[in-house]
Amino acid sequence: MMKLFLFLLVVLSAVQVQAQNKCYSAEYMARAVAGDASLKNRLEKIEAFAKHVSGSSSVNQRTQFTSQVIKIPVVFHVLYNTPDENIKPEKILDQLNALNRDFRRKNADTVNTPLAFAPIAADMEMEFQLAKSDPAGRSTDGIVRKYTPVKYWMTDDKMKFNSTYGDNAWDSRSYLNIWICNLKDELGYSVLPGSDLSIDGIVLAFSAIGGSGSSNKGRTLVHEAGHWLNLKHIWGDSYCGEDDVNDTPKQSTYTEGCPTGERRSCGNNQAGDMYMNYMDFTNDGCMNLFTKGQKQRARTLFEAGGYRNSILNTTAFNPPTIYAAPLPDFYPQWMEATIYPNPATSYLKINLEYDERWVGKEVLVFDMTGKIKLKKIITSTILQIDVNRLARGVYFIRAEKEDEKIHKKFIKL
Ligand SMILES: [Zn+2]
């Protein structure tokens, strides 16, 4: 019986992993560009700048610049609907360490990089660090935690806005925003540089979070950070497509699972496909490098005039200027409407502030016999009901929305 149970558990969790696609960024950007001519224009300018900087005229400047380690300030926005989703800081730090491990090429599995690719494997010389000050100058640990009534999210950016029960981006000219939420169908997605500031950042599913304390190696974030730094998929998102990096071999398509040995496509005749590159879809345990070409492409963003140059002047690492008023965490009263005063004499208030979706729904007041005595449309998340005309006795309040029912009892004196 136990064996059967374990077997089912393994099968079910395998199904769950398969149900989430590795990365949605390419489809996301294609969709965004199709509906926005100015975005297309901005992406082309960034591309032209990348080509210009890698041209011979500015080689000296580049050589000087690439000797520095770039520090990238990070803010995580944790959007949780259940207490479990309010993940512990250790888990987030473990993920952040994994990101830095791979970006500095300190991962133990660099030994798995094929010999033919070892000379072009790169330490990206970039480090990601939690912000110390928020955009207003308040002290922060770089992690915003926010309760949301939303149970799962799609790839439509709603997690990036307060108005849709997500959390607004911090100024993306100064911070890398990473939203961790219950993303459905995908492990993650990122914008490419050039997207609107309010949506600039990376979205990760809870299931993608990993590191040394996890069964996955946290490389969804490594991959998505690559996109945030203007890196494209290694196969160029089309058959033998172009990723605009010179030292990555052309490759027919994406890789699944964990292949071994040399695999050739698109006439790439030196060492075959570079399926162990972080910008492929290979399993976490089987990818292990960025290349020097990818490093150069990513770092041109930080040159003077580059799209992410403003990150170098971030105020995120400055000592906070406001200590007195840390941002409050948005702790919910767990799916719990509260009513007061109880017993009530002339009025009763219902507090529904934890979920604005109550507005527009109906509240009913029943007596002990089940007769409806009052009916009211919810116009505000703190609703006041006049109970003057109710006779003394016990009453029940009922209300219902998509995912929740309220049953409460109160006494009228
Ligand atoms: Zn991707």
Coordinates of C-alpha atoms and ligand atoms in Angstrom, one line a residue:
M1 CA 0.0 0.0 0.0
M2 CA 2.8 2.4 1.0
K3 CA 4.6 1.5 -2.2
L4 CA 1.5 2.2 -4.3
F5 CA 1.1 5.5 -2.5
L6 CA 4.7 6.5 -3.1
F7 CA 4.4 5.5 -6.8
L8 CA 1.3 7.6 -7.2
L9 CA 3.0 10.5 -5.5
V10 CA 6.0 10.3 -7.9
V11 CA 3.6 10.0 -10.9
L12 CA 1.5 12.9 -9.8
S13 CA 4.5 15.2 -9.1
A14 CA 6.0 14.3 -12.5
V15 CA 2.7 15.3 -14.1
Q16 CA 2.7 18.6 -12.2
V17 CA 6.3 19.4 -13.4
Q18 CA 5.4 18.6 -16.9
A19 CA 2.3 20.8 -16.7
Q20 CA 4.5 23.9 -16.3
N21 CA 6.4 25.1 -19.3
K22 CA 10.0 26.2 -18.8
C23 CA 9.7 29.8 -20.0
Y24 CA 7.1 32.0 -21.6
S25 CA 9.4 35.0 -22.4
A26 CA 9.6 34.6 -26.2
E27 CA 5.8 34.3 -26.7
Y28 CA 5.3 37.1 -24.2
M29 CA 7.6 39.5 -26.1
A30 CA 6.1 38.5 -29.5
R31 CA 2.7 39.3 -28.2
A32 CA 3.8 42.6 -26.6
V33 CA 5.6 43.7 -29.8
A34 CA 2.6 42.8 -32.0
G35 CA 0.4 45.2 -30.1
D36 CA 2.9 48.1 -29.6
A37 CA 4.9 49.7 -32.5
S38 CA 6.8 52.0 -30.1
L39 CA 8.1 48.9 -28.2
K40 CA 9.3 47.4 -31.5
N41 CA 11.1 50.6 -32.1
R42 CA 12.7 50.6 -28.7
L43 CA 13.9 47.0 -29.1
E44 CA 15.4 47.9 -32.4
K45 CA 17.3 50.8 -30.9
I46 CA 18.7 48.6 -28.1
E47 CA 19.7 46.1 -30.7
A48 CA 21.5 48.7 -32.8
F49 CA 23.2 50.0 -29.6
A50 CA 24.4 46.5 -28.8
K51 CA 25.9 46.1 -32.3
H52 CA 27.4 49.6 -32.2
V53 CA 29.2 49.0 -28.8
S54 CA 30.5 45.7 -29.9
G55 CA 32.0 47.4 -33.0
S56 CA 35.6 48.3 -33.2
S57 CA 35.2 52.0 -32.5
S58 CA 34.6 51.6 -28.8
V59 CA 36.7 48.5 -28.0
N60 CA 38.9 50.4 -25.6
Q61 CA 36.0 51.8 -23.6
R62 CA 34.5 48.3 -23.4
T63 CA 37.7 46.6 -22.2
Q64 CA 38.0 49.1 -19.4
F65 CA 34.4 48.7 -18.5
T66 CA 34.2 44.9 -18.4
S67 CA 36.9 44.8 -15.7
Q68 CA 34.2 45.7 -13.1
V69 CA 31.8 43.5 -11.3
I70 CA 28.3 44.9 -11.9
K71 CA 26.1 44.9 -8.8
I72 CA 22.4 44.5 -9.6
P73 CA 19.9 45.5 -6.8
V74 CA 17.0 43.1 -6.5
V75 CA 13.6 43.4 -4.9
F76 CA 11.4 40.3 -4.5
H77 CA 7.7 40.7 -4.5
V78 CA 6.2 37.6 -2.8
L79 CA 2.4 37.4 -3.5
Y80 CA 0.8 34.8 -1.3
N81 CA -2.7 33.5 -1.0
T82 CA -2.0 30.8 1.5
P83 CA 0.4 30.9 4.5
D84 CA 2.6 28.2 2.7
E85 CA 3.1 30.6 -0.2
N86 CA 4.5 33.2 2.1
I87 CA 7.9 31.5 1.6
K88 CA 10.7 31.8 4.2
P89 CA 13.5 34.3 3.7
E90 CA 16.0 31.3 3.7
K91 CA 14.4 29.9 0.6
I92 CA 14.7 33.3 -1.2
L93 CA 18.3 33.7 -0.1
D94 CA 19.1 30.1 -1.3
Q95 CA 17.6 31.1 -4.7
L96 CA 19.6 34.3 -4.8
N97 CA 22.8 32.5 -4.0
A98 CA 22.1 30.0 -6.8
L99 CA 21.7 32.9 -9.2
N100 CA 25.1 34.4 -8.1
R101 CA 26.8 31.1 -8.2
D102 CA 25.9 30.6 -11.8
F103 CA 26.5 34.2 -12.9
R104 CA 30.0 34.1 -11.3
R105 CA 30.7 30.6 -12.7
K106 CA 31.2 29.2 -9.3
N107 CA 28.9 26.3 -9.9
A108 CA 30.5 22.9 -9.2
D109 CA 29.1 21.5 -12.4
T110 CA 31.3 23.7 -14.6
V111 CA 33.3 20.4 -14.9
N112 CA 30.5 19.1 -17.1
T113 CA 31.0 21.9 -19.7
P114 CA 32.4 20.1 -22.8
L115 CA 36.1 20.7 -23.4
A116 CA 35.3 22.4 -26.7
F117 CA 33.2 25.0 -25.0
A118 CA 35.3 25.5 -21.9
P119 CA 37.5 28.3 -23.4
I120 CA 34.4 30.4 -24.2
A121 CA 32.5 29.8 -20.9
A122 CA 32.2 33.1 -19.0
D123 CA 32.1 34.5 -15.5
M124 CA 29.4 37.1 -16.2
E125 CA 31.0 39.3 -13.5
M126 CA 27.5 40.4 -12.3
E127 CA 26.2 40.0 -8.8
F128 CA 22.6 40.3 -7.6
Q129 CA 22.1 41.8 -4.1
L130 CA 19.0 42.5 -2.1
A131 CA 18.1 46.2 -1.9
K132 CA 18.7 48.1 1.3
S133 CA 16.6 51.1 0.6
D134 CA 13.2 51.2 -1.1
P135 CA 12.4 53.9 -3.8
A136 CA 11.3 56.3 -1.0
G137 CA 14.5 55.8 1.0
R138 CA 13.0 53.6 3.6
S139 CA 14.8 50.7 5.1
T140 CA 14.1 47.3 3.4
D141 CA 15.3 43.7 3.4
G142 CA 14.6 43.6 -0.3
I143 CA 11.6 41.3 0.1
V144 CA 8.0 42.7 -0.1
R145 CA 5.4 40.3 1.1
K146 CA 1.8 40.8 0.2
Y147 CA -1.3 38.8 0.7
T148 CA -3.4 38.5 -2.5
P149 CA -6.9 37.1 -2.9
V150 CA -5.8 35.8 -6.3
K151 CA -5.2 32.0 -6.2
Y152 CA -3.2 31.7 -9.4
W153 CA -1.8 34.0 -12.1
M154 CA -1.5 34.0 -15.9
T155 CA 1.2 35.6 -18.1
D156 CA -0.8 38.9 -18.4
D157 CA 1.3 40.9 -15.9
K158 CA -1.5 41.4 -13.4
M159 CA 0.9 40.4 -10.6
K160 CA 2.8 43.6 -11.3
F161 CA 0.0 46.0 -10.2
N162 CA -1.6 46.9 -6.9
S163 CA -4.9 47.5 -8.8
T164 CA -5.1 43.9 -9.9
Y165 CA -4.2 42.4 -6.4
G166 CA -0.5 42.2 -7.3
D167 CA 2.3 44.5 -6.2
N168 CA 3.6 47.6 -8.1
A169 CA 7.1 47.5 -9.5
W170 CA 9.8 49.5 -7.8
D171 CA 11.4 51.9 -10.2
S172 CA 12.9 49.5 -12.7
R173 CA 15.6 52.0 -13.6
S174 CA 17.0 51.4 -10.1
Y175 CA 15.9 47.8 -9.3
L176 CA 15.5 44.4 -10.8
N177 CA 11.9 43.4 -9.8
I178 CA 11.2 39.7 -9.3
W179 CA 7.6 38.7 -8.6
I180 CA 7.2 35.3 -7.0
C181 CA 3.6 34.1 -7.3
N182 CA 1.4 31.1 -8.1
L183 CA 2.0 31.3 -11.8
K184 CA 0.0 28.8 -13.7
D185 CA 1.3 26.8 -16.7
E186 CA 4.8 28.4 -16.8
L187 CA 7.8 28.3 -14.5
G188 CA 8.6 31.9 -15.4
Y189 CA 8.9 34.7 -17.9
S190 CA 10.8 38.0 -18.2
V191 CA 10.6 41.1 -20.3
L192 CA 13.5 41.9 -22.6
P193 CA 15.0 45.4 -22.0
G194 CA 12.9 48.1 -23.6
S195 CA 9.5 47.1 -22.1
D196 CA 7.4 49.6 -20.2
L197 CA 9.0 50.5 -16.8
S198 CA 5.9 49.4 -14.9
I199 CA 6.2 45.8 -16.1
D200 CA 10.0 45.5 -16.3
G201 CA 11.2 42.5 -14.4
I202 CA 10.9 38.7 -13.9
V203 CA 8.0 36.6 -12.8
L204 CA 8.7 33.2 -11.2
A205 CA 6.3 30.4 -10.1
F206 CA 6.7 29.1 -6.6
S207 CA 7.7 25.7 -8.1
A208 CA 10.6 27.3 -9.9
I209 CA 12.3 28.6 -6.7
G210 CA 15.4 26.5 -6.0
G211 CA 19.0 26.4 -4.9
S212 CA 21.1 24.1 -2.8
G213 CA 18.3 23.4 -0.5
S214 CA 16.0 22.2 -3.2
S215 CA 15.4 19.5 -5.8
N216 CA 15.9 22.0 -8.6
K217 CA 19.0 24.2 -8.9
G218 CA 17.2 27.5 -9.1
R219 CA 18.1 27.9 -12.8
T220 CA 14.8 29.1 -14.0
L221 CA 15.8 32.5 -12.4
V222 CA 19.3 32.2 -14.0
H223 CA 17.6 31.7 -17.4
E224 CA 15.1 34.6 -16.8
A225 CA 17.8 36.9 -15.6
G226 CA 19.5 36.2 -18.9
H227 CA 16.4 37.5 -20.7
W228 CA 16.3 40.5 -18.5
L229 CA 19.8 41.1 -19.7
N230 CA 18.8 40.9 -23.3
L231 CA 19.9 37.3 -23.9
K232 CA 17.7 35.3 -26.3
H233 CA 17.1 31.6 -26.4
I234 CA 20.0 29.7 -27.8
W235 CA 18.0 28.4 -30.8
G236 CA 16.8 32.0 -31.6
D237 CA 13.2 31.0 -31.2
S238 CA 13.0 29.6 -34.7
Y239 CA 14.5 26.7 -36.6
C240 CA 18.2 27.3 -36.6
G241 CA 17.4 30.9 -35.5
E242 CA 19.6 33.8 -34.5
D243 CA 20.4 34.6 -30.9
D244 CA 22.6 37.6 -31.8
V245 CA 25.6 36.1 -30.0
N246 CA 28.7 35.1 -32.1
D247 CA 30.1 32.2 -30.0
T248 CA 26.9 30.2 -29.5
P249 CA 26.5 27.6 -32.2
K250 CA 23.4 27.6 -34.3
Q251 CA 20.9 25.1 -33.0
S252 CA 17.7 23.7 -34.6
T253 CA 15.4 24.0 -31.6
Y254 CA 15.1 23.8 -27.8
T255 CA 16.3 20.9 -25.7
E256 CA 14.3 19.0 -23.2
G257 CA 15.5 16.7 -20.5
C258 CA 19.2 15.9 -20.0
P259 CA 21.1 14.9 -23.2
T260 CA 24.7 13.7 -23.2
G261 CA 27.4 13.6 -25.8
E262 CA 27.7 15.6 -29.0
R263 CA 24.6 16.5 -30.8
R264 CA 24.7 18.3 -34.1
S265 CA 22.2 20.5 -36.0
C266 CA 22.1 23.4 -38.4
G267 CA 25.6 22.4 -39.8
N268 CA 27.3 23.4 -36.5
N269 CA 30.4 21.4 -37.0
Q270 CA 32.8 22.3 -34.2
A271 CA 31.3 20.8 -31.0
G272 CA 27.6 20.6 -31.9
D273 CA 24.7 22.0 -30.0
M274 CA 25.4 24.0 -26.9
Y275 CA 22.4 22.4 -25.1
M276 CA 24.1 22.9 -21.7
N277 CA 23.7 26.7 -22.1
Y278 CA 21.5 28.4 -19.5
M279 CA 19.5 29.9 -22.3
D280 CA 18.2 26.5 -23.5
F281 CA 15.3 24.5 -21.9
T282 CA 17.5 21.6 -20.6
N283 CA 16.9 20.4 -17.1
D284 CA 18.4 22.4 -14.3
G285 CA 20.9 19.7 -13.4
C286 CA 22.2 19.6 -17.0
M287 CA 23.0 23.2 -17.8
N288 CA 26.2 24.9 -16.8
L289 CA 27.3 27.9 -18.8
F290 CA 26.9 31.3 -20.3
T291 CA 29.4 32.3 -23.0
K292 CA 31.8 35.2 -23.4
G293 CA 29.6 36.4 -26.3
Q294 CA 26.5 36.3 -24.1
K295 CA 28.5 38.2 -21.4
Q296 CA 29.4 40.9 -23.8
R297 CA 25.9 41.3 -25.1
A298 CA 24.4 41.5 -21.6
R299 CA 27.0 44.0 -20.4
T300 CA 26.6 46.4 -23.3
L301 CA 23.3 47.3 -21.6
F302 CA 25.3 48.9 -18.8
E303 CA 27.5 51.0 -21.0
A304 CA 26.9 54.8 -21.1
G305 CA 23.8 55.2 -23.2
G306 CA 22.8 51.6 -22.6
Y307 CA 19.3 50.6 -21.6
R308 CA 20.3 49.4 -18.1
N309 CA 23.0 52.0 -17.4
S310 CA 20.9 53.7 -14.8
I311 CA 21.2 50.6 -12.6
L312 CA 24.8 51.6 -11.9
N313 CA 23.5 54.8 -10.2
T314 CA 20.9 53.0 -8.2
T315 CA 20.0 54.3 -4.7
A316 CA 19.0 50.8 -3.6
F317 CA 22.3 50.2 -1.8
N318 CA 22.4 53.6 0.0
P319 CA 21.8 53.6 3.7
P320 CA 18.1 54.3 4.3
T321 CA 17.2 57.9 4.8
I322 CA 13.9 57.1 6.6
Y323 CA 14.1 54.6 9.5
A324 CA 10.8 55.4 11.2
A325 CA 8.4 54.1 8.7
P326 CA 9.1 50.7 7.2
L327 CA 6.5 49.5 4.7
P328 CA 3.8 47.5 6.5
D329 CA 3.4 43.9 5.4
F330 CA -0.1 43.3 4.1
Y331 CA -1.1 40.6 6.5
P332 CA -4.6 39.4 5.9
Q333 CA -7.3 38.4 8.3
W334 CA -7.4 35.0 6.7
M335 CA -10.4 34.9 4.5
E336 CA -12.3 36.0 7.5
A337 CA -14.9 38.7 7.4
T338 CA -15.3 40.4 10.8
I339 CA -18.6 41.8 12.1
Y340 CA -19.0 44.3 14.9
P341 CA -20.4 45.3 17.3
N342 CA -21.9 42.0 18.3
P343 CA -24.4 42.2 19.9
A344 CA -25.6 45.1 17.8
T345 CA -28.2 47.7 18.7
S346 CA -28.6 50.2 15.8
Y347 CA -26.0 49.2 13.2
L348 CA -23.7 46.4 12.3
K349 CA -20.4 46.7 10.4
I350 CA -18.9 44.0 8.2
N351 CA -15.2 44.4 7.5
L352 CA -14.2 42.9 4.1
E353 CA -11.0 44.8 3.6
Y354 CA -8.9 41.8 2.8
D355 CA -10.6 41.3 -0.5
E356 CA -12.0 44.1 -2.6
R357 CA -13.8 41.7 -4.9
W358 CA -16.6 41.7 -2.3
V359 CA -17.7 45.1 -3.6
G360 CA -20.8 44.6 -5.8
K361 CA -21.8 41.3 -4.2
E362 CA -25.0 40.9 -2.0
V363 CA -25.3 40.5 1.7
L364 CA -28.4 38.8 3.2
V365 CA -29.6 38.8 6.8
F366 CA -31.8 35.9 7.9
D367 CA -33.7 35.3 11.0
M368 CA -33.9 32.0 13.0
T369 CA -36.6 30.7 10.7
G370 CA -34.6 31.2 7.6
K371 CA -36.6 34.3 6.4
I372 CA -34.7 37.0 4.6
K373 CA -35.0 40.2 6.7
L374 CA -32.5 42.5 5.0
K375 CA -30.7 42.6 1.7
K376 CA -27.9 44.9 0.8
I377 CA -25.4 45.3 -2.1
I378 CA -21.8 45.7 -0.8
T379 CA -20.7 49.2 -1.8
S380 CA -17.6 49.4 0.3
T381 CA -15.2 46.9 2.0
I382 CA -16.4 48.2 5.3
L383 CA -20.1 47.9 5.0
Q384 CA -22.5 49.4 7.5
I385 CA -26.0 47.8 7.9
D386 CA -28.8 49.5 9.7
V387 CA -30.4 47.0 12.1
N388 CA -32.7 49.4 13.9
R389 CA -35.8 47.8 12.5
L390 CA -34.9 44.2 13.3
A391 CA -36.6 42.7 16.4
R392 CA -34.5 41.4 19.2
G393 CA -33.0 38.0 18.6
V394 CA -30.4 35.9 16.7
Y395 CA -29.7 36.6 13.0
F396 CA -27.4 35.1 10.3
I397 CA -25.4 36.9 7.7
R398 CA -24.7 35.3 4.4
A399 CA -22.7 36.5 1.4
E400 CA -21.0 34.7 -1.5
K401 CA -18.5 35.3 -4.1
E402 CA -16.5 33.2 -6.6
D403 CA -14.3 31.5 -4.1
E404 CA -15.8 32.2 -0.7
K405 CA -18.9 32.1 1.4
I406 CA -19.7 34.0 4.6
H407 CA -21.8 32.5 7.3
K408 CA -21.9 34.7 10.4
K409 CA -24.2 34.9 13.4
F410 CA -25.0 38.1 15.4
I411 CA -27.4 39.1 18.1
K412 CA -29.7 42.1 17.9
L413 CA -30.4 43.7 21.3
Ligands
ZN1 ZN 13.4 31.8 -21.8

